[in-house]
Amino acid sequence: MHIGNLNASIVHPREVLKSAILSNSASIIVAHNHPSNNCEPSPEDIEVTKRLIKAAEIIGITLMDHLILSTDSFKSLKELGYI
């Protein structure tokens, strides 16, 4: 889990992938919320997703999806074509 402010959160692939490595996972789905209630992926969300895909591939883990959540909806970066 990462904690950020209303507009940003610092995400390190090593921290996101740590529990996947420790549990010998072959694939993962990551999710985070947008407190602003806007589920559209930001440029930063897309960049983080690309970094996670690359880092995960190096260690043999597949990033299956990245979900962005709000109070009453969500967006799938896979469905949007980013994965």
Coordinates of C-alpha atoms in Angstrom, one line a residue:
M1 CA 0.0 0.0 0.0
H2 CA 1.2 3.5 -0.8
I3 CA -0.2 6.7 0.7
G4 CA -0.3 9.9 -1.2
N5 CA -2.0 13.2 -1.2
L6 CA -5.0 14.3 -3.2
N7 CA -3.0 14.6 -6.4
A8 CA -0.1 12.2 -6.2
S9 CA 1.5 9.1 -4.8
I10 CA 5.1 8.0 -5.1
V11 CA 5.2 4.4 -6.5
H12 CA 8.3 2.2 -6.5
P13 CA 8.0 -0.9 -8.6
R14 CA 10.1 -2.8 -6.0
E15 CA 7.5 -2.1 -3.3
V16 CA 4.6 -3.0 -5.5
L17 CA 6.3 -6.3 -6.6
K18 CA 7.7 -7.3 -3.2
S19 CA 4.6 -9.2 -2.0
A20 CA 4.2 -10.9 -5.5
I21 CA 7.8 -12.1 -5.3
L22 CA 7.5 -13.3 -1.7
S23 CA 4.3 -15.2 -2.5
N24 CA 5.8 -16.7 -5.8
S25 CA 3.0 -15.1 -7.8
A26 CA 3.0 -15.6 -11.6
S27 CA 0.8 -12.6 -12.2
I28 CA -0.7 -9.6 -10.4
I29 CA -3.4 -7.0 -10.6
V30 CA -2.7 -3.6 -9.1
A31 CA -5.3 -1.0 -8.0
H32 CA -5.4 2.5 -6.6
N33 CA -8.0 5.1 -5.9
H34 CA -8.4 8.6 -7.2
P35 CA -9.9 10.6 -4.3
S36 CA -10.9 13.2 -6.8
N37 CA -13.5 10.7 -8.0
N38 CA -12.2 11.0 -11.6
C39 CA -11.2 7.5 -12.8
E40 CA -9.5 8.6 -16.0
P41 CA -5.9 7.6 -15.9
S42 CA -3.4 10.4 -15.6
P43 CA -0.2 10.5 -17.6
E44 CA 1.6 9.5 -14.3
D45 CA -0.8 6.5 -14.0
I46 CA 0.1 5.4 -17.5
E47 CA 3.9 5.9 -16.9
V48 CA 3.7 3.9 -13.6
T49 CA 1.9 1.1 -15.4
K50 CA 4.6 1.0 -18.1
R51 CA 7.3 0.9 -15.5
L52 CA 5.5 -1.9 -13.5
I53 CA 5.1 -4.0 -16.7
K54 CA 8.8 -3.7 -17.5
A55 CA 9.9 -4.5 -13.9
A56 CA 7.5 -7.4 -13.6
E57 CA 8.6 -8.9 -16.9
I58 CA 12.2 -8.9 -15.8
I59 CA 11.4 -11.2 -12.9
G60 CA 8.8 -13.3 -14.7
I61 CA 5.6 -11.8 -13.3
T62 CA 2.8 -10.6 -15.6
L63 CA 0.9 -7.4 -14.8
M64 CA -2.7 -8.5 -15.7
D65 CA -4.4 -5.2 -15.0
H66 CA -4.2 -1.8 -13.3
L67 CA -7.5 -0.6 -11.9
I68 CA -8.3 3.0 -10.9
L69 CA -11.1 3.2 -8.4
S70 CA -13.4 6.0 -7.3
T71 CA -16.4 6.0 -5.0
D72 CA -18.8 4.5 -7.5
S73 CA -16.8 3.4 -10.6
F74 CA -13.5 2.2 -11.9
K75 CA -11.3 2.1 -15.0
S76 CA -9.2 -0.8 -16.3
L77 CA -6.0 0.2 -18.0
K78 CA -6.1 -3.2 -19.7
E79 CA -9.6 -2.4 -21.1
L80 CA -8.3 1.0 -22.2
G81 CA -5.5 -0.6 -24.1
Y82 CA -2.5 0.4 -22.0
I83 CA -1.7 -3.2 -21.0

